[in-house]
Amino acid sequence: MEKQLFIINEVRTNNFNDSQVADKIGALWEEAKQYQQENQTFYGIYMDYESDFSGDYTVRVATDYQAFVGAETIVIPQQQYHVFPVENDVFATWQEIWKSPLDRSYVFDYEEYLPDGSIFIHIGLKA
């Protein structure tokens, strides 16, 4: 079954060539806090990759419920994902992912922030 998400906001950035990357992503999450509801899941979506993790990409923050009227929707694409549980730090987990030998699709990746506080990063793989 397809999972539909509701977009709160988005920004285009780059992990290595944008000195404001952390501020931009932080601002997305700060805005998303106003829509936080108990027992709801939030998502950090990574898509529209220029090339790989070193190129430009779009990051979006979304929920699994309609946070406001007129919110754009997106469906999580059907593809194989490798799931990384985040033990301590989201950025440190991404650094591990960047070093991994996974055959990534660079179509759609996402972070899943569950109500119990656990976080999982889903990395899209080539078929």
mmCIF file of N, CA and C in Angstrom:
data_model
loop_
_atom_site.group_PDB
_atom_site.id
_atom_site.type_symbol
_atom_site.label_atom_id
_atom_site.label_comp_id
_atom_site.label_asym_id
_atom_site.label_seq_id
_atom_site.Cartn_x
_atom_site.Cartn_y
_atom_site.Cartn_z
ATOM 1 N N MET A 1 0.836 -1.184 0.000
ATOM 2 C CA MET A 1 0.000 0.000 0.000
ATOM 3 C C MET A 1 0.882 1.249 0.000
ATOM 4 N N GLU A 2 0.525 2.189 -0.812
ATOM 5 C CA GLU A 2 1.307 3.419 -0.897
ATOM 6 C C GLU A 2 1.068 4.289 0.328
ATOM 7 N N LYS A 3 2.134 4.886 0.818
ATOM 8 C CA LYS A 3 2.035 5.778 1.971
ATOM 9 C C LYS A 3 2.088 7.214 1.466
ATOM 10 N N GLN A 4 1.033 7.967 1.748
ATOM 11 C CA GLN A 4 0.949 9.360 1.335
ATOM 12 C C GLN A 4 1.422 10.251 2.476
ATOM 13 N N LEU A 5 2.272 11.214 2.135
ATOM 14 C CA LEU A 5 2.782 12.176 3.104
ATOM 15 C C LEU A 5 2.344 13.577 2.721
ATOM 16 N N PHE A 6 2.264 14.451 3.707
ATOM 17 C CA PHE A 6 1.843 15.834 3.502
ATOM 18 C C PHE A 6 3.046 16.747 3.761
ATOM 19 N N ILE A 7 3.446 17.486 2.727
ATOM 20 C CA ILE A 7 4.639 18.327 2.787
ATOM 21 C C ILE A 7 4.361 19.592 3.599
ATOM 22 N N ILE A 8 5.268 19.910 4.510
ATOM 23 C CA ILE A 8 5.190 21.161 5.272
ATOM 24 C C ILE A 8 5.998 22.240 4.569
ATOM 25 N N ASN A 9 7.232 21.893 4.180
ATOM 26 C CA ASN A 9 8.091 22.859 3.498
ATOM 27 C C ASN A 9 9.274 22.132 2.860
ATOM 28 N N GLU A 10 10.097 22.883 2.109
ATOM 29 C CA GLU A 10 11.238 22.275 1.423
ATOM 30 C C GLU A 10 12.308 23.321 1.133
ATOM 31 N N VAL A 11 13.508 22.825 0.829
ATOM 32 C CA VAL A 11 14.620 23.689 0.434
ATOM 33 C C VAL A 11 15.571 22.873 -0.443
ATOM 34 N N ARG A 12 16.254 23.550 -1.334
ATOM 35 C CA ARG A 12 17.284 22.918 -2.173
ATOM 36 C C ARG A 12 18.630 23.258 -1.552
ATOM 37 N N THR A 13 19.513 22.277 -1.456
ATOM 38 C CA THR A 13 20.800 22.518 -0.811
ATOM 39 C C THR A 13 21.844 21.517 -1.299
ATOM 40 N N ASN A 14 23.006 21.536 -0.658
ATOM 41 C CA ASN A 14 24.129 20.679 -1.001
ATOM 42 C C ASN A 14 24.931 20.428 0.270
ATOM 43 N N ASN A 15 25.298 19.191 0.507
ATOM 44 C CA ASN A 15 26.024 18.835 1.730
ATOM 45 C C ASN A 15 27.421 19.434 1.814
ATOM 46 N N PHE A 16 28.029 19.720 0.676
ATOM 47 C CA PHE A 16 29.434 20.106 0.673
ATOM 48 C C PHE A 16 29.693 21.503 0.130
ATOM 49 N N ASN A 17 28.806 22.034 -0.709
ATOM 50 C CA ASN A 17 29.041 23.341 -1.334
ATOM 51 C C ASN A 17 28.131 24.445 -0.812
ATOM 52 N N ASP A 18 27.284 24.147 0.152
ATOM 53 C CA ASP A 18 26.368 25.137 0.713
ATOM 54 C C ASP A 18 26.729 25.344 2.179
ATOM 55 N N SER A 19 27.361 26.452 2.472
ATOM 56 C CA SER A 19 27.793 26.718 3.855
ATOM 57 C C SER A 19 26.607 26.890 4.797
ATOM 58 N N GLN A 20 25.411 27.075 4.258
ATOM 59 C CA GLN A 20 24.203 27.262 5.067
ATOM 60 C C GLN A 20 23.360 25.987 5.177
ATOM 61 N N VAL A 21 23.880 24.839 4.749
ATOM 62 C CA VAL A 21 23.089 23.614 4.709
ATOM 63 C C VAL A 21 22.462 23.294 6.064
ATOM 64 N N ALA A 22 23.227 23.342 7.129
ATOM 65 C CA ALA A 22 22.689 23.010 8.459
ATOM 66 C C ALA A 22 21.620 24.011 8.885
ATOM 67 N N ASP A 23 21.848 25.289 8.618
ATOM 68 C CA ASP A 23 20.860 26.311 8.967
ATOM 69 C C ASP A 23 19.573 26.136 8.171
ATOM 70 N N LYS A 24 19.698 25.823 6.889
ATOM 71 C CA LYS A 24 18.521 25.646 6.039
ATOM 72 C C LYS A 24 17.674 24.462 6.512
ATOM 73 N N ILE A 25 18.333 23.352 6.772
ATOM 74 C CA ILE A 25 17.594 22.169 7.223
ATOM 75 C C ILE A 25 17.031 22.397 8.622
ATOM 76 N N GLY A 26 17.800 23.051 9.481
ATOM 77 C CA GLY A 26 17.309 23.380 10.817
ATOM 78 C C GLY A 26 16.072 24.253 10.778
ATOM 79 N N ALA A 27 16.040 25.203 9.850
ATOM 80 C CA ALA A 27 14.885 26.099 9.714
ATOM 81 C C ALA A 27 13.647 25.321 9.259
ATOM 82 N N LEU A 28 13.840 24.325 8.397
ATOM 83 C CA LEU A 28 12.711 23.488 7.977
ATOM 84 C C LEU A 28 12.075 22.794 9.169
ATOM 85 N N TRP A 29 12.942 22.206 10.010
ATOM 86 C CA TRP A 29 12.435 21.481 11.173
ATOM 87 C C TRP A 29 11.828 22.427 12.199
ATOM 88 N N GLU A 30 12.399 23.604 12.320
ATOM 89 C CA GLU A 30 11.848 24.592 13.256
ATOM 90 C C GLU A 30 10.423 24.971 12.841
ATOM 91 N N GLU A 31 10.219 25.200 11.561
ATOM 92 C CA GLU A 31 8.878 25.520 11.067
ATOM 93 C C GLU A 31 7.927 24.346 11.284
ATOM 94 N N ALA A 32 8.419 23.124 11.077
ATOM 95 C CA ALA A 32 7.579 21.937 11.209
ATOM 96 C C ALA A 32 7.082 21.736 12.637
ATOM 97 N N LYS A 33 7.825 22.212 13.622
ATOM 98 C CA LYS A 33 7.430 22.032 15.030
ATOM 99 C C LYS A 33 6.040 22.574 15.324
ATOM 100 N N GLN A 34 5.629 23.622 14.628
ATOM 101 C CA GLN A 34 4.313 24.202 14.887
ATOM 102 C C GLN A 34 3.186 23.240 14.516
ATOM 103 N N TYR A 35 3.482 22.219 13.710
ATOM 104 C CA TYR A 35 2.471 21.259 13.282
ATOM 105 C C TYR A 35 2.557 19.935 14.039
ATOM 106 N N GLN A 36 3.467 19.865 14.993
ATOM 107 C CA GLN A 36 3.672 18.622 15.722
ATOM 108 C C GLN A 36 2.453 18.284 16.565
ATOM 109 N N GLN A 37 2.010 17.050 16.437
ATOM 110 C CA GLN A 37 0.897 16.544 17.224
ATOM 111 C C GLN A 37 1.337 15.250 17.890
ATOM 112 N N GLU A 38 0.739 14.971 19.032
ATOM 113 C CA GLU A 38 1.085 13.765 19.778
ATOM 114 C C GLU A 38 0.795 12.519 18.945
ATOM 115 N N ASN A 39 1.675 11.555 19.040
ATOM 116 C CA ASN A 39 1.537 10.265 18.364
ATOM 117 C C ASN A 39 1.509 10.361 16.839
ATOM 118 N N GLN A 40 2.207 11.338 16.280
ATOM 119 C CA GLN A 40 2.291 11.470 14.830
ATOM 120 C C GLN A 40 3.747 11.327 14.391
ATOM 121 N N THR A 41 3.924 10.875 13.184
ATOM 122 C CA THR A 41 5.251 10.648 12.620
ATOM 123 C C THR A 41 5.624 11.796 11.687
ATOM 124 N N PHE A 42 6.887 12.215 11.756
ATOM 125 C CA PHE A 42 7.424 13.228 10.857
ATOM 126 C C PHE A 42 8.455 12.571 9.944
ATOM 127 N N TYR A 43 8.658 13.192 8.779
ATOM 128 C CA TYR A 43 9.576 12.641 7.785
ATOM 129 C C TYR A 43 10.492 13.730 7.247
ATOM 130 N N GLY A 44 11.747 13.393 7.060
ATOM 131 C CA GLY A 44 12.689 14.212 6.310
ATOM 132 C C GLY A 44 12.891 13.497 4.989
ATOM 133 N N ILE A 45 12.526 14.129 3.888
ATOM 134 C CA ILE A 45 12.558 13.497 2.569
ATOM 135 C C ILE A 45 13.693 14.101 1.743
ATOM 136 N N TYR A 46 14.451 13.240 1.087
ATOM 137 C CA TYR A 46 15.574 13.662 0.247
ATOM 138 C C TYR A 46 15.312 13.158 -1.157
ATOM 139 N N MET A 47 15.258 14.097 -2.116
ATOM 140 C CA MET A 47 14.896 13.723 -3.479
ATOM 141 C C MET A 47 15.446 14.734 -4.475
ATOM 142 N N ASP A 48 15.145 14.532 -5.735
ATOM 143 C CA ASP A 48 15.607 15.415 -6.815
ATOM 144 C C ASP A 48 17.127 15.592 -6.763
ATOM 145 N N TYR A 49 17.824 14.475 -6.586
ATOM 146 C CA TYR A 49 19.285 14.506 -6.528
ATOM 147 C C TYR A 49 19.855 14.921 -7.878
ATOM 148 N N GLU A 50 20.807 15.846 -7.829
ATOM 149 C CA GLU A 50 21.523 16.261 -9.032
ATOM 150 C C GLU A 50 22.407 15.115 -9.540
ATOM 151 N N SER A 51 23.039 14.403 -8.613
ATOM 152 C CA SER A 51 23.921 13.302 -8.978
ATOM 153 C C SER A 51 23.899 12.250 -7.878
ATOM 154 N N ASP A 52 24.710 12.454 -6.864
ATOM 155 C CA ASP A 52 24.761 11.558 -5.718
ATOM 156 C C ASP A 52 24.752 12.425 -4.460
ATOM 157 N N PHE A 53 25.236 11.887 -3.326
ATOM 158 C CA PHE A 53 25.182 12.648 -2.073
ATOM 159 C C PHE A 53 26.049 13.903 -2.093
ATOM 160 N N SER A 54 26.937 14.022 -3.072
ATOM 161 C CA SER A 54 27.799 15.206 -3.145
ATOM 162 C C SER A 54 27.190 16.334 -3.974
ATOM 163 N N GLY A 55 26.092 16.057 -4.681
ATOM 164 C CA GLY A 55 25.448 17.073 -5.519
ATOM 165 C C GLY A 55 24.281 17.742 -4.808
ATOM 166 N N ASP A 56 23.635 18.666 -5.511
ATOM 167 C CA ASP A 56 22.464 19.340 -4.967
ATOM 168 C C ASP A 56 21.303 18.356 -4.832
ATOM 169 N N TYR A 57 20.427 18.622 -3.896
ATOM 170 C CA TYR A 57 19.237 17.806 -3.683
ATOM 171 C C TYR A 57 18.179 18.666 -3.006
ATOM 172 N N THR A 58 16.945 18.183 -3.005
ATOM 173 C CA THR A 58 15.856 18.850 -2.316
ATOM 174 C C THR A 58 15.536 18.069 -1.054
ATOM 175 N N VAL A 59 15.403 18.787 0.051
ATOM 176 C CA VAL A 59 14.976 18.169 1.306
ATOM 177 C C VAL A 59 13.624 18.768 1.677
ATOM 178 N N ARG A 60 12.726 17.893 2.081
ATOM 179 C CA ARG A 60 11.374 18.297 2.474
ATOM 180 C C ARG A 60 11.076 17.736 3.853
ATOM 181 N N VAL A 61 10.270 18.455 4.609
ATOM 182 C CA VAL A 61 9.763 17.949 5.877
ATOM 183 C C VAL A 61 8.282 17.675 5.677
ATOM 184 N N ALA A 62 7.832 16.501 6.126
ATOM 185 C CA ALA A 62 6.453 16.090 5.907
ATOM 186 C C ALA A 62 5.904 15.353 7.129
ATOM 187 N N THR A 63 4.591 15.186 7.125
ATOM 188 C CA THR A 63 3.904 14.418 8.163
ATOM 189 C C THR A 63 3.059 13.350 7.483
ATOM 190 N N ASP A 64 2.569 12.418 8.293
ATOM 191 C CA ASP A 64 1.667 11.412 7.741
ATOM 192 C C ASP A 64 0.203 11.797 7.956
ATOM 193 N N TYR A 65 -0.041 13.044 8.314
ATOM 194 C CA TYR A 65 -1.396 13.576 8.453
ATOM 195 C C TYR A 65 -1.423 14.969 7.832
ATOM 196 N N GLN A 66 -2.586 15.431 7.469
ATOM 197 C CA GLN A 66 -2.692 16.753 6.832
ATOM 198 C C GLN A 66 -2.566 17.826 7.912
ATOM 199 N N ALA A 67 -1.394 18.438 7.982
ATOM 200 C CA ALA A 67 -1.096 19.431 9.017
ATOM 201 C C ALA A 67 -1.820 20.751 8.773
ATOM 202 N N PHE A 68 -2.083 21.072 7.516
ATOM 203 C CA PHE A 68 -2.789 22.309 7.184
ATOM 204 C C PHE A 68 -3.483 22.145 5.842
ATOM 205 N N VAL A 69 -4.522 22.922 5.637
ATOM 206 C CA VAL A 69 -5.294 22.860 4.393
ATOM 207 C C VAL A 69 -4.413 23.283 3.224
ATOM 208 N N GLY A 70 -4.485 22.528 2.152
ATOM 209 C CA GLY A 70 -3.723 22.853 0.954
ATOM 210 C C GLY A 70 -2.319 22.291 0.926
ATOM 211 N N ALA A 71 -1.957 21.474 1.907
ATOM 212 C CA ALA A 71 -0.617 20.891 1.916
ATOM 213 C C ALA A 71 -0.416 19.999 0.695
ATOM 214 N N GLU A 72 0.724 20.175 0.030
ATOM 215 C CA GLU A 72 1.087 19.314 -1.094
ATOM 216 C C GLU A 72 1.295 17.903 -0.572
ATOM 217 N N THR A 73 0.964 16.919 -1.377
ATOM 218 C CA THR A 73 1.168 15.533 -0.968
ATOM 219 C C THR A 73 2.221 14.869 -1.844
ATOM 220 N N ILE A 74 2.789 13.820 -1.292
ATOM 221 C CA ILE A 74 3.771 13.018 -2.012
ATOM 222 C C ILE A 74 3.613 11.583 -1.536
ATOM 223 N N VAL A 75 3.886 10.645 -2.413
ATOM 224 C CA VAL A 75 3.794 9.228 -2.073
ATOM 225 C C VAL A 75 5.211 8.665 -2.018
ATOM 226 N N ILE A 76 5.488 7.884 -0.978
ATOM 227 C CA ILE A 76 6.796 7.221 -0.884
ATOM 228 C C ILE A 76 6.886 6.213 -2.024
ATOM 229 N N PRO A 77 7.878 6.372 -2.914
ATOM 230 C CA PRO A 77 7.994 5.463 -4.067
ATOM 231 C C PRO A 77 8.231 4.014 -3.650
ATOM 232 N N GLN A 78 7.669 3.127 -4.434
ATOM 233 C CA GLN A 78 7.901 1.698 -4.246
ATOM 234 C C GLN A 78 9.287 1.378 -4.797
ATOM 235 N N GLN A 79 10.220 1.111 -3.925
ATOM 236 C CA GLN A 79 11.557 0.657 -4.291
ATOM 237 C C GLN A 79 12.122 -0.066 -3.088
ATOM 238 N N GLN A 80 13.214 -0.748 -3.263
ATOM 239 C CA GLN A 80 13.847 -1.414 -2.136
ATOM 240 C C GLN A 80 14.588 -0.367 -1.307
ATOM 241 N N TYR A 81 14.493 -0.474 0.013
ATOM 242 C CA TYR A 81 15.174 0.450 0.922
ATOM 243 C C TYR A 81 16.045 -0.334 1.897
ATOM 244 N N HIS A 82 17.210 0.204 2.178
ATOM 245 C CA HIS A 82 18.027 -0.290 3.280
ATOM 246 C C HIS A 82 17.756 0.651 4.444
ATOM 247 N N VAL A 83 17.407 0.100 5.597
ATOM 248 C CA VAL A 83 17.005 0.919 6.741
ATOM 249 C C VAL A 83 18.127 0.955 7.774
ATOM 250 N N PHE A 84 18.503 2.182 8.150
ATOM 251 C CA PHE A 84 19.511 2.413 9.176
ATOM 252 C C PHE A 84 18.830 2.965 10.424
ATOM 253 N N PRO A 85 18.889 2.249 11.542
ATOM 254 C CA PRO A 85 18.393 2.848 12.786
ATOM 255 C C PRO A 85 19.392 3.904 13.252
ATOM 256 N N VAL A 86 18.900 5.033 13.717
ATOM 257 C CA VAL A 86 19.772 6.088 14.232
ATOM 258 C C VAL A 86 19.975 5.827 15.722
ATOM 259 N N GLU A 87 21.217 5.563 16.090
ATOM 260 C CA GLU A 87 21.520 5.256 17.486
ATOM 261 C C GLU A 87 21.643 6.519 18.337
ATOM 262 N N ASN A 88 22.394 7.492 17.856
ATOM 263 C CA ASN A 88 22.627 8.704 18.644
ATOM 264 C C ASN A 88 22.411 9.990 17.866
ATOM 265 N N ASP A 89 22.978 10.058 16.672
ATOM 266 C CA ASP A 89 23.044 11.317 15.943
ATOM 267 C C ASP A 89 22.679 11.093 14.484
ATOM 268 N N VAL A 90 21.716 11.863 13.972
ATOM 269 C CA VAL A 90 21.266 11.719 12.592
ATOM 270 C C VAL A 90 22.414 12.013 11.622
ATOM 271 N N PHE A 91 23.139 13.109 11.840
ATOM 272 C CA PHE A 91 24.211 13.468 10.912
ATOM 273 C C PHE A 91 25.310 12.408 10.900
ATOM 274 N N ALA A 92 25.658 11.863 12.059
ATOM 275 C CA ALA A 92 26.683 10.810 12.114
ATOM 276 C C ALA A 92 26.221 9.575 11.341
ATOM 277 N N THR A 93 24.930 9.262 11.408
ATOM 278 C CA THR A 93 24.403 8.127 10.659
ATOM 279 C C THR A 93 24.495 8.392 9.162
ATOM 280 N N TRP A 94 24.190 9.633 8.740
ATOM 281 C CA TRP A 94 24.337 9.974 7.319
ATOM 282 C C TRP A 94 25.785 9.832 6.876
ATOM 283 N N GLN A 95 26.726 10.220 7.707
ATOM 284 C CA GLN A 95 28.140 10.079 7.337
ATOM 285 C C GLN A 95 28.498 8.612 7.134
ATOM 286 N N GLU A 96 27.936 7.729 7.969
ATOM 287 C CA GLU A 96 28.151 6.288 7.779
ATOM 288 C C GLU A 96 27.554 5.828 6.451
ATOM 289 N N ILE A 97 26.363 6.327 6.138
ATOM 290 C CA ILE A 97 25.690 5.954 4.887
ATOM 291 C C ILE A 97 26.534 6.384 3.692
ATOM 292 N N TRP A 98 27.075 7.611 3.736
ATOM 293 C CA TRP A 98 27.882 8.108 2.619
ATOM 294 C C TRP A 98 29.099 7.228 2.369
ATOM 295 N N LYS A 99 29.638 6.604 3.413
ATOM 296 C CA LYS A 99 30.824 5.755 3.284
ATOM 297 C C LYS A 99 30.472 4.318 2.909
ATOM 298 N N SER A 100 29.191 3.961 2.999
ATOM 299 C CA SER A 100 28.785 2.571 2.777
ATOM 300 C C SER A 100 28.845 2.218 1.287
ATOM 301 N N PRO A 101 28.989 0.923 0.986
ATOM 302 C CA PRO A 101 29.078 0.482 -0.412
ATOM 303 C C PRO A 101 27.707 0.218 -1.049
ATOM 304 N N LEU A 102 26.625 0.735 -0.470
ATOM 305 C CA LEU A 102 25.291 0.494 -1.012
ATOM 306 C C LEU A 102 25.174 0.992 -2.451
ATOM 307 N N ASP A 103 24.423 0.277 -3.255
ATOM 308 C CA ASP A 103 24.146 0.685 -4.636
ATOM 309 C C ASP A 103 22.867 1.528 -4.605
ATOM 310 N N ARG A 104 23.034 2.803 -4.273
ATOM 311 C CA ARG A 104 21.899 3.694 -4.043
ATOM 312 C C ARG A 104 21.247 4.141 -5.350
ATOM 313 N N SER A 105 19.936 4.339 -5.289
ATOM 314 C CA SER A 105 19.191 4.791 -6.465
ATOM 315 C C SER A 105 19.232 6.307 -6.628
ATOM 316 N N TYR A 106 19.373 7.038 -5.519
ATOM 317 C CA TYR A 106 19.328 8.514 -5.521
ATOM 318 C C TYR A 106 18.032 9.030 -6.155
ATOM 319 N N VAL A 107 16.944 8.312 -5.902
ATOM 320 C CA VAL A 107 15.618 8.736 -6.329
ATOM 321 C C VAL A 107 14.870 9.326 -5.142
ATOM 322 N N PHE A 108 14.889 8.601 -4.016
ATOM 323 C CA PHE A 108 14.102 9.004 -2.863
ATOM 324 C C PHE A 108 14.676 8.316 -1.631
ATOM 325 N N ASP A 109 15.069 9.093 -0.640
ATOM 326 C CA ASP A 109 15.498 8.598 0.664
ATOM 327 C C ASP A 109 14.674 9.344 1.697
ATOM 328 N N TYR A 110 14.511 8.744 2.874
ATOM 329 C CA TYR A 110 13.770 9.483 3.897
ATOM 330 C C TYR A 110 14.144 9.069 5.313
ATOM 331 N N GLU A 111 14.023 10.048 6.190
ATOM 332 C CA GLU A 111 14.170 9.840 7.622
ATOM 333 C C GLU A 111 12.773 9.730 8.200
ATOM 334 N N GLU A 112 12.598 8.808 9.121
ATOM 335 C CA GLU A 112 11.304 8.598 9.759
ATOM 336 C C GLU A 112 11.470 8.836 11.261
ATOM 337 N N TYR A 113 10.764 9.834 11.773
ATOM 338 C CA TYR A 113 10.826 10.209 13.189
ATOM 339 C C TYR A 113 9.542 9.739 13.858
ATOM 340 N N LEU A 114 9.627 8.642 14.590
ATOM 341 C CA LEU A 114 8.449 8.033 15.196
ATOM 342 C C LEU A 114 8.088 8.695 16.528
ATOM 343 N N PRO A 115 6.812 8.588 16.918
ATOM 344 C CA PRO A 115 6.372 9.226 18.171
ATOM 345 C C PRO A 115 7.121 8.746 19.415
ATOM 346 N N ASP A 116 7.647 7.520 19.397
ATOM 347 C CA ASP A 116 8.366 7.013 20.568
ATOM 348 C C ASP A 116 9.798 7.532 20.660
ATOM 349 N N GLY A 117 10.190 8.401 19.695
ATOM 350 C CA GLY A 117 11.535 8.979 19.717
ATOM 351 C C GLY A 117 12.547 8.259 18.851
ATOM 352 N N SER A 118 12.196 7.095 18.344
ATOM 353 C CA SER A 118 13.138 6.381 17.486
ATOM 354 C C SER A 118 13.158 7.002 16.090
ATOM 355 N N ILE A 119 14.322 6.879 15.448
ATOM 356 C CA ILE A 119 14.539 7.467 14.125
ATOM 357 C C ILE A 119 15.145 6.398 13.224
ATOM 358 N N PHE A 120 14.631 6.324 11.994
ATOM 359 C CA PHE A 120 15.161 5.404 10.999
ATOM 360 C C PHE A 120 15.407 6.164 9.700
ATOM 361 N N ILE A 121 16.533 5.847 9.058
ATOM 362 C CA ILE A 121 16.832 6.437 7.751
ATOM 363 C C ILE A 121 16.683 5.347 6.702
ATOM 364 N N HIS A 122 15.817 5.596 5.725
ATOM 365 C CA HIS A 122 15.522 4.641 4.647
ATOM 366 C C HIS A 122 16.254 5.111 3.388
ATOM 367 N N ILE A 123 17.171 4.292 2.901
ATOM 368 C CA ILE A 123 17.975 4.620 1.730
ATOM 369 C C ILE A 123 17.489 3.794 0.539
ATOM 370 N N GLY A 124 17.069 4.500 -0.519
ATOM 371 C CA GLY A 124 16.596 3.835 -1.729
ATOM 372 C C GLY A 124 17.738 3.152 -2.464
ATOM 373 N N LEU A 125 17.475 1.922 -2.902
ATOM 374 C CA LEU A 125 18.482 1.123 -3.598
ATOM 375 C C LEU A 125 18.082 0.885 -5.043
ATOM 376 N N LYS A 126 19.078 0.694 -5.905
ATOM 377 C CA LYS A 126 18.812 0.320 -7.297
ATOM 378 C C LYS A 126 18.222 -1.069 -7.325
ATOM 379 N N ALA A 127 17.371 -1.303 -8.299
ATOM 380 C CA ALA A 127 16.718 -2.636 -8.413
ATOM 381 C C ALA A 127 17.704 -3.688 -8.837
#
